[in-house]
Short mmCIF file of N, CA, C and O and ligand atoms in Angstrom, two decimals:
data_model
loop_
_atom_site.label_atom_id
_atom_site.label_comp_id
_atom_site.label_asym_id
_atom_site.label_seq_id
_atom_site.Cartn_x
_atom_site.Cartn_y
_atom_site.Cartn_z
N MET A 1 86.26 -14.68 -101.06
CA MET A 1 86.55 -14.87 -99.70
C MET A 1 85.23 -15.46 -99.30
O MET A 1 83.98 -15.33 -99.66
N SER A 2 85.50 -16.75 -98.41
CA SER A 2 83.89 -17.29 -98.11
C SER A 2 83.61 -16.63 -96.76
O SER A 2 83.99 -15.97 -96.19
N HIS A 3 82.14 -17.05 -96.41
CA HIS A 3 81.39 -16.18 -95.67
C HIS A 3 81.71 -17.02 -94.12
O HIS A 3 81.63 -18.16 -94.11
N VAL A 4 82.01 -16.02 -93.56
CA VAL A 4 82.50 -16.56 -91.80
C VAL A 4 80.73 -16.10 -91.21
O VAL A 4 80.47 -15.04 -91.29
N PRO A 5 80.33 -17.17 -90.58
CA PRO A 5 79.08 -17.06 -89.97
C PRO A 5 79.21 -15.82 -88.80
O PRO A 5 80.48 -16.27 -88.02
N GLU A 6 78.77 -15.07 -88.15
CA GLU A 6 78.79 -14.07 -87.18
C GLU A 6 77.68 -14.27 -86.44
O GLU A 6 76.50 -14.35 -86.70
N ARG A 7 77.99 -13.95 -84.90
CA ARG A 7 76.91 -13.94 -84.08
C ARG A 7 77.11 -12.43 -83.29
O ARG A 7 78.30 -12.03 -83.07
N SER A 8 76.26 -11.91 -82.46
CA SER A 8 76.19 -10.84 -82.11
C SER A 8 76.73 -11.58 -80.44
O SER A 8 75.79 -12.27 -79.94
N CYS A 9 77.32 -10.54 -79.94
CA CYS A 9 77.61 -10.96 -78.45
C CYS A 9 76.37 -10.39 -77.38
O CYS A 9 75.74 -9.33 -77.97
N VAL A 10 75.97 -11.03 -76.44
CA VAL A 10 74.80 -10.65 -75.85
C VAL A 10 75.07 -9.60 -74.90
O VAL A 10 73.99 -8.94 -74.28
N GLY A 11 76.57 -9.36 -74.67
CA GLY A 11 76.51 -8.27 -73.91
C GLY A 11 76.53 -6.72 -74.33
O GLY A 11 75.83 -6.07 -74.62
N CYS A 12 77.79 -6.69 -75.20
CA CYS A 12 77.99 -5.59 -75.90
C CYS A 12 77.38 -5.44 -77.27
O CYS A 12 77.41 -4.61 -77.93
N ARG A 13 76.90 -6.53 -77.76
CA ARG A 13 76.06 -6.55 -78.94
C ARG A 13 76.91 -6.41 -80.33
O ARG A 13 76.32 -6.00 -81.41
N VAL A 14 78.26 -6.65 -80.14
CA VAL A 14 79.30 -6.51 -81.17
C VAL A 14 79.19 -7.77 -82.04
O VAL A 14 78.90 -8.90 -81.42
N LYS A 15 79.26 -7.56 -83.33
CA LYS A 15 79.03 -8.91 -84.15
C LYS A 15 80.47 -9.05 -84.32
O LYS A 15 81.33 -8.46 -84.78
N ARG A 16 80.73 -10.70 -84.07
CA ARG A 16 81.88 -11.35 -84.52
C ARG A 16 81.84 -12.48 -85.16
O ARG A 16 80.92 -13.38 -84.76
N PRO A 17 83.03 -12.98 -85.68
CA PRO A 17 82.96 -14.54 -86.31
C PRO A 17 83.01 -15.38 -85.19
O PRO A 17 83.38 -15.28 -83.77
N LYS A 18 82.20 -16.52 -85.14
CA LYS A 18 82.16 -17.48 -83.95
C LYS A 18 83.21 -18.08 -83.17
O LYS A 18 83.13 -18.21 -81.94
N GLY A 19 84.30 -18.12 -83.93
CA GLY A 19 85.55 -18.41 -83.34
C GLY A 19 86.07 -17.27 -82.36
O GLY A 19 86.92 -17.64 -81.29
N ASP A 20 85.61 -16.13 -82.34
CA ASP A 20 86.19 -15.35 -81.50
C ASP A 20 84.95 -14.85 -80.21
O ASP A 20 84.99 -13.86 -79.28
N LEU A 21 84.02 -15.89 -80.18
CA LEU A 21 82.78 -15.79 -79.23
C LEU A 21 82.95 -17.07 -78.30
O LEU A 21 83.28 -18.02 -78.65
N MET A 22 82.36 -17.11 -76.84
CA MET A 22 82.15 -18.03 -76.34
C MET A 22 80.78 -18.51 -75.92
O MET A 22 79.84 -17.43 -76.25
N ARG A 23 80.41 -19.91 -76.41
CA ARG A 23 78.92 -20.02 -76.43
C ARG A 23 78.63 -20.73 -75.04
O ARG A 23 78.96 -21.09 -74.22
N LEU A 24 77.21 -20.04 -74.94
CA LEU A 24 76.30 -20.24 -73.69
C LEU A 24 75.27 -21.29 -74.13
O LEU A 24 74.73 -20.68 -75.08
N GLY A 25 74.61 -21.88 -73.17
CA GLY A 25 73.54 -22.74 -73.80
C GLY A 25 72.87 -23.03 -72.26
O GLY A 25 73.23 -22.90 -71.15
N VAL A 26 71.35 -23.43 -72.77
CA VAL A 26 70.65 -23.98 -71.52
C VAL A 26 70.89 -25.33 -71.35
O VAL A 26 70.78 -26.30 -72.20
N ASP A 27 71.25 -25.56 -69.89
CA ASP A 27 71.48 -27.08 -69.53
C ASP A 27 70.27 -27.65 -69.13
O ASP A 27 68.98 -27.10 -69.15
N PRO A 28 70.25 -29.01 -69.00
CA PRO A 28 69.26 -30.13 -68.88
C PRO A 28 68.48 -29.59 -67.62
O PRO A 28 67.25 -29.90 -67.63
N GLU A 29 68.97 -28.65 -66.67
CA GLU A 29 68.42 -28.28 -65.28
C GLU A 29 67.67 -26.97 -65.57
O GLU A 29 66.95 -26.54 -64.77
N GLY A 30 67.71 -26.39 -67.01
CA GLY A 30 66.82 -25.22 -67.05
C GLY A 30 67.77 -23.89 -66.63
O GLY A 30 67.34 -23.10 -66.81
N GLY A 31 69.20 -24.44 -66.07
CA GLY A 31 69.83 -23.05 -65.81
C GLY A 31 70.73 -22.60 -67.27
O GLY A 31 70.75 -23.37 -68.25
N VAL A 32 71.51 -21.75 -67.09
CA VAL A 32 72.42 -21.23 -68.22
C VAL A 32 73.94 -21.82 -67.89
O VAL A 32 74.63 -21.52 -66.48
N SER A 33 74.53 -22.54 -68.99
CA SER A 33 76.03 -22.91 -68.53
C SER A 33 77.09 -22.53 -69.80
O SER A 33 76.25 -22.25 -70.80
N PHE A 34 78.30 -22.25 -69.55
CA PHE A 34 78.93 -22.26 -70.77
C PHE A 34 79.35 -23.30 -71.55
O PHE A 34 79.16 -24.34 -70.66
N ASP A 35 79.10 -23.52 -73.06
CA ASP A 35 78.89 -24.74 -73.65
C ASP A 35 80.52 -25.04 -73.79
O ASP A 35 81.16 -24.86 -75.06
N VAL A 36 81.50 -25.14 -72.97
CA VAL A 36 82.81 -25.44 -72.98
C VAL A 36 83.10 -26.43 -73.95
O VAL A 36 84.00 -26.11 -74.80
N SER A 37 82.30 -27.73 -73.90
CA SER A 37 83.09 -28.81 -74.72
C SER A 37 82.46 -28.58 -76.08
O SER A 37 82.60 -29.77 -76.88
N GLY A 38 81.55 -28.00 -76.47
CA GLY A 38 80.98 -27.72 -77.72
C GLY A 38 79.80 -28.79 -77.98
O GLY A 38 79.58 -29.36 -78.96
N GLN A 39 79.31 -29.25 -76.61
CA GLN A 39 78.29 -30.56 -76.99
C GLN A 39 77.03 -29.65 -77.34
O GLN A 39 76.00 -30.34 -77.58
N GLY A 40 76.72 -28.42 -77.55
CA GLY A 40 75.57 -27.82 -78.07
C GLY A 40 74.26 -27.90 -77.24
O GLY A 40 73.27 -28.46 -77.54
N LEU A 41 74.75 -27.51 -76.24
CA LEU A 41 73.36 -27.40 -74.95
C LEU A 41 72.28 -26.42 -75.95
O LEU A 41 72.53 -24.99 -76.31
N GLY A 42 71.13 -26.91 -75.76
CA GLY A 42 69.87 -26.49 -76.36
C GLY A 42 70.20 -25.09 -77.14
O GLY A 42 70.89 -25.04 -78.02
N ARG A 43 69.57 -23.91 -76.82
CA ARG A 43 69.50 -22.85 -77.64
C ARG A 43 70.78 -21.89 -77.03
O ARG A 43 71.17 -22.19 -75.72
N GLY A 44 71.33 -21.28 -77.71
CA GLY A 44 72.78 -20.88 -77.36
C GLY A 44 72.50 -19.39 -77.74
O GLY A 44 71.92 -18.56 -78.05
N ALA A 45 73.59 -18.60 -76.98
CA ALA A 45 74.07 -17.18 -76.80
C ALA A 45 75.43 -17.00 -76.85
O ALA A 45 76.36 -18.00 -76.55
N TYR A 46 75.90 -15.88 -76.89
CA TYR A 46 77.27 -15.87 -77.23
C TYR A 46 78.01 -14.77 -76.57
O TYR A 46 77.05 -13.53 -76.61
N LEU A 47 79.09 -14.78 -75.98
CA LEU A 47 80.10 -13.61 -75.46
C LEU A 47 81.10 -13.65 -76.06
O LEU A 47 81.90 -14.53 -76.50
N CYS A 48 81.96 -12.27 -76.26
CA CYS A 48 83.12 -12.15 -76.54
C CYS A 48 84.14 -12.69 -75.95
O CYS A 48 84.21 -12.78 -74.68
N ALA A 49 84.77 -13.71 -76.39
CA ALA A 49 86.00 -14.52 -75.72
C ALA A 49 86.79 -13.71 -75.06
O ALA A 49 87.34 -13.90 -73.88
N GLY A 50 87.06 -12.38 -75.56
CA GLY A 50 88.28 -11.56 -75.18
C GLY A 50 88.27 -10.95 -73.88
O GLY A 50 88.38 -10.43 -72.83
N THR A 51 86.55 -10.42 -73.80
CA THR A 51 86.03 -9.79 -72.86
C THR A 51 84.73 -10.26 -72.10
O THR A 51 83.90 -9.64 -71.98
N ALA A 52 85.04 -11.52 -71.91
CA ALA A 52 83.68 -12.20 -71.62
C ALA A 52 83.38 -11.93 -70.10
O ALA A 52 81.98 -11.79 -69.83
N VAL A 53 84.02 -11.37 -69.22
CA VAL A 53 83.78 -11.13 -67.67
C VAL A 53 82.81 -9.74 -68.13
O VAL A 53 81.83 -9.60 -67.51
N GLU A 54 83.65 -8.85 -68.66
CA GLU A 54 82.78 -7.68 -68.85
C GLU A 54 81.45 -8.02 -69.69
O GLU A 54 80.24 -7.13 -69.38
N CYS A 55 81.26 -8.49 -70.59
CA CYS A 55 80.42 -9.00 -71.45
C CYS A 55 79.28 -9.57 -70.53
O CYS A 55 78.12 -9.30 -70.81
N LEU A 56 79.56 -10.60 -70.06
CA LEU A 56 78.58 -11.20 -69.02
C LEU A 56 78.03 -10.24 -68.08
O LEU A 56 76.80 -10.22 -67.87
N ALA A 57 78.59 -9.26 -67.49
CA ALA A 57 78.29 -8.23 -66.60
C ALA A 57 77.21 -7.35 -67.31
O ALA A 57 76.09 -7.05 -66.65
N LEU A 58 77.67 -6.98 -68.28
CA LEU A 58 76.82 -6.25 -69.17
C LEU A 58 75.70 -6.69 -69.60
O LEU A 58 74.29 -6.40 -69.89
N ALA A 59 75.73 -8.27 -70.11
CA ALA A 59 74.32 -8.82 -70.38
C ALA A 59 73.51 -9.06 -68.96
O ALA A 59 72.20 -9.08 -69.33
N GLY A 60 73.94 -9.10 -67.84
CA GLY A 60 73.04 -9.11 -66.69
C GLY A 60 72.50 -7.88 -66.58
O GLY A 60 71.24 -7.87 -66.19
N ARG A 61 73.21 -6.76 -67.01
CA ARG A 61 72.55 -5.38 -66.53
C ARG A 61 71.35 -5.15 -67.57
O ARG A 61 70.32 -4.53 -67.00
N HIS A 62 71.71 -5.42 -68.72
CA HIS A 62 70.13 -4.92 -69.54
C HIS A 62 69.56 -6.35 -69.91
O HIS A 62 68.71 -6.32 -70.93
N HIS A 63 69.80 -7.39 -69.24
CA HIS A 63 69.03 -8.77 -69.46
C HIS A 63 69.23 -9.21 -71.12
O HIS A 63 68.22 -9.99 -71.64
N GLY A 64 70.26 -8.95 -71.76
CA GLY A 64 70.44 -9.42 -73.21
C GLY A 64 70.72 -10.89 -73.22
O GLY A 64 70.00 -11.50 -74.27
N LEU A 65 71.03 -11.53 -72.08
CA LEU A 65 71.48 -13.07 -72.04
C LEU A 65 69.93 -13.80 -71.75
O LEU A 65 69.66 -14.63 -72.62
N ALA A 66 69.20 -13.12 -71.12
CA ALA A 66 67.96 -13.78 -70.77
C ALA A 66 67.12 -13.78 -71.97
O ALA A 66 66.14 -14.39 -72.13
N ARG A 67 67.02 -12.44 -72.64
CA ARG A 67 66.18 -12.12 -73.65
C ARG A 67 66.75 -13.24 -74.81
O ARG A 67 65.86 -13.71 -75.64
N SER A 68 68.09 -13.14 -74.98
CA SER A 68 68.33 -14.07 -76.24
C SER A 68 67.99 -15.51 -76.00
O SER A 68 67.86 -16.35 -76.76
N LEU A 69 68.08 -16.09 -74.69
CA LEU A 69 67.53 -17.50 -74.25
C LEU A 69 66.41 -17.46 -73.81
O LEU A 69 65.79 -18.84 -73.80
N ARG A 70 65.50 -16.45 -74.07
CA ARG A 70 64.22 -16.50 -73.91
C ARG A 70 63.75 -17.13 -72.47
O ARG A 70 63.01 -18.15 -72.24
N LEU A 71 64.42 -16.78 -71.44
CA LEU A 71 64.27 -17.06 -69.99
C LEU A 71 64.00 -16.09 -69.40
O LEU A 71 64.29 -14.73 -69.64
N GLY A 72 63.31 -16.23 -68.06
CA GLY A 72 62.90 -15.18 -67.21
C GLY A 72 64.22 -14.69 -66.64
O GLY A 72 65.41 -15.28 -66.48
N HIS A 73 63.92 -13.38 -66.28
CA HIS A 73 64.97 -12.37 -65.55
C HIS A 73 65.84 -13.17 -64.20
O HIS A 73 66.91 -12.97 -64.23
N GLY A 74 64.97 -13.88 -63.54
CA GLY A 74 65.44 -14.39 -62.34
C GLY A 74 66.02 -15.75 -62.53
O GLY A 74 66.86 -16.55 -61.51
N VAL A 75 66.01 -16.33 -63.76
CA VAL A 75 66.29 -17.78 -63.92
C VAL A 75 68.23 -17.68 -64.10
O VAL A 75 68.52 -19.08 -63.64
N ILE A 76 68.72 -16.90 -64.62
CA ILE A 76 70.15 -16.94 -64.79
C ILE A 76 70.87 -16.52 -63.30
O ILE A 76 70.66 -15.39 -62.92
N ASN A 77 71.74 -17.65 -63.19
CA ASN A 77 72.61 -17.39 -61.75
C ASN A 77 74.05 -16.61 -62.66
O ASN A 77 74.99 -17.58 -62.64
N TYR A 78 74.19 -15.55 -62.46
CA TYR A 78 75.26 -14.75 -62.82
C TYR A 78 76.53 -15.13 -62.15
O TYR A 78 77.40 -15.29 -62.76
N ALA A 79 76.24 -15.11 -60.85
CA ALA A 79 77.55 -15.70 -59.74
C ALA A 79 78.15 -16.93 -60.14
O ALA A 79 79.48 -17.21 -60.50
N LYS A 80 77.22 -18.16 -60.69
CA LYS A 80 77.50 -19.41 -60.96
C LYS A 80 78.33 -19.24 -62.64
O LYS A 80 79.46 -19.56 -62.71
N LEU A 81 77.84 -18.29 -63.37
CA LEU A 81 78.49 -17.97 -64.49
C LEU A 81 79.91 -17.41 -64.62
O LEU A 81 80.75 -17.97 -65.20
N GLN A 82 80.05 -16.31 -63.87
CA GLN A 82 81.19 -15.63 -63.36
C GLN A 82 82.07 -16.76 -62.74
O GLN A 82 83.18 -16.78 -63.33
N SER A 83 81.93 -17.67 -61.86
CA SER A 83 83.08 -18.25 -61.56
C SER A 83 83.17 -19.80 -62.51
O SER A 83 84.47 -20.13 -62.56
N GLN A 84 82.15 -20.03 -63.17
CA GLN A 84 82.50 -20.96 -64.14
C GLN A 84 83.44 -20.47 -65.38
O GLN A 84 84.53 -20.95 -65.75
N LEU A 85 83.27 -19.01 -65.39
CA LEU A 85 84.39 -18.16 -66.59
C LEU A 85 85.75 -18.29 -66.13
O LEU A 85 86.54 -18.36 -66.96
N ALA A 86 85.96 -17.76 -64.69
CA ALA A 86 87.11 -17.92 -64.19
C ALA A 86 87.64 -19.21 -64.13
O ALA A 86 88.94 -19.29 -64.39
N GLN A 87 86.95 -20.37 -63.83
CA GLN A 87 87.55 -21.63 -64.17
C GLN A 87 88.10 -21.96 -65.62
O GLN A 87 89.11 -22.66 -66.01
N ILE A 88 87.10 -21.58 -66.49
CA ILE A 88 87.55 -21.76 -67.93
C ILE A 88 88.86 -21.04 -68.52
O ILE A 88 89.87 -21.74 -69.11
N GLU A 89 88.81 -20.00 -67.69
CA GLU A 89 90.25 -19.09 -68.15
C GLU A 89 91.46 -19.38 -67.48
O GLU A 89 92.34 -19.43 -67.82
N GLU A 90 91.38 -20.02 -66.31
CA GLU A 90 92.20 -20.71 -65.56
C GLU A 90 92.83 -22.17 -66.19
O GLU A 90 94.09 -22.47 -66.19
N THR A 91 91.79 -22.84 -66.95
CA THR A 91 92.35 -24.30 -67.37
C THR A 91 92.78 -24.06 -69.12
O THR A 91 92.22 -23.60 -69.61
N PRO A 92 94.15 -24.14 -68.91
CA PRO A 92 94.33 -24.51 -70.69
C PRO A 92 93.80 -25.43 -71.18
O PRO A 92 93.34 -26.55 -70.71
N PRO A 93 93.15 -25.32 -72.55
CA PRO A 93 92.55 -26.28 -73.41
C PRO A 93 93.24 -27.65 -73.60
O PRO A 93 94.69 -27.63 -73.58
N SER A 94 92.50 -28.74 -73.11
CA SER A 94 93.07 -30.16 -73.21
C SER A 94 93.11 -30.56 -74.50
O SER A 94 92.18 -30.39 -75.07
N PRO A 95 94.15 -31.37 -74.69
CA PRO A 95 94.04 -32.07 -75.99
C PRO A 95 93.12 -32.84 -76.16
O PRO A 95 92.61 -33.62 -75.26
N PRO A 96 92.25 -33.29 -77.22
CA PRO A 96 91.25 -34.31 -77.57
C PRO A 96 91.55 -35.86 -77.12
O PRO A 96 92.78 -36.10 -77.28
N ARG A 97 91.08 -36.62 -76.20
CA ARG A 97 91.05 -37.67 -75.76
C ARG A 97 91.10 -38.97 -76.92
O ARG A 97 89.95 -38.72 -77.29
ZN1 LIG B 1 81.05 -8.59 -76.02
#
């Protein structure tokens, strides 16, 4: 069996294969965004894809996201991330153009 790269969720800290996680990265403005198109925004952090809302809330509570991205606690706009997440979940994946 080949090795599947695993990453830990910054919320619940469970290790999962990368395919079961959503990636977040530091955007050019220094904020944090979901790396939806896989363009590889700066430093990355991961949240469980199935429970991203809950894990994002957990990450905000214990600052796991800020720590893993090495950002100050005030830098991350969790309200923005929650609404970004809601948008992602509403939008079906589009075929590559
Ligand atoms: Zn999680």
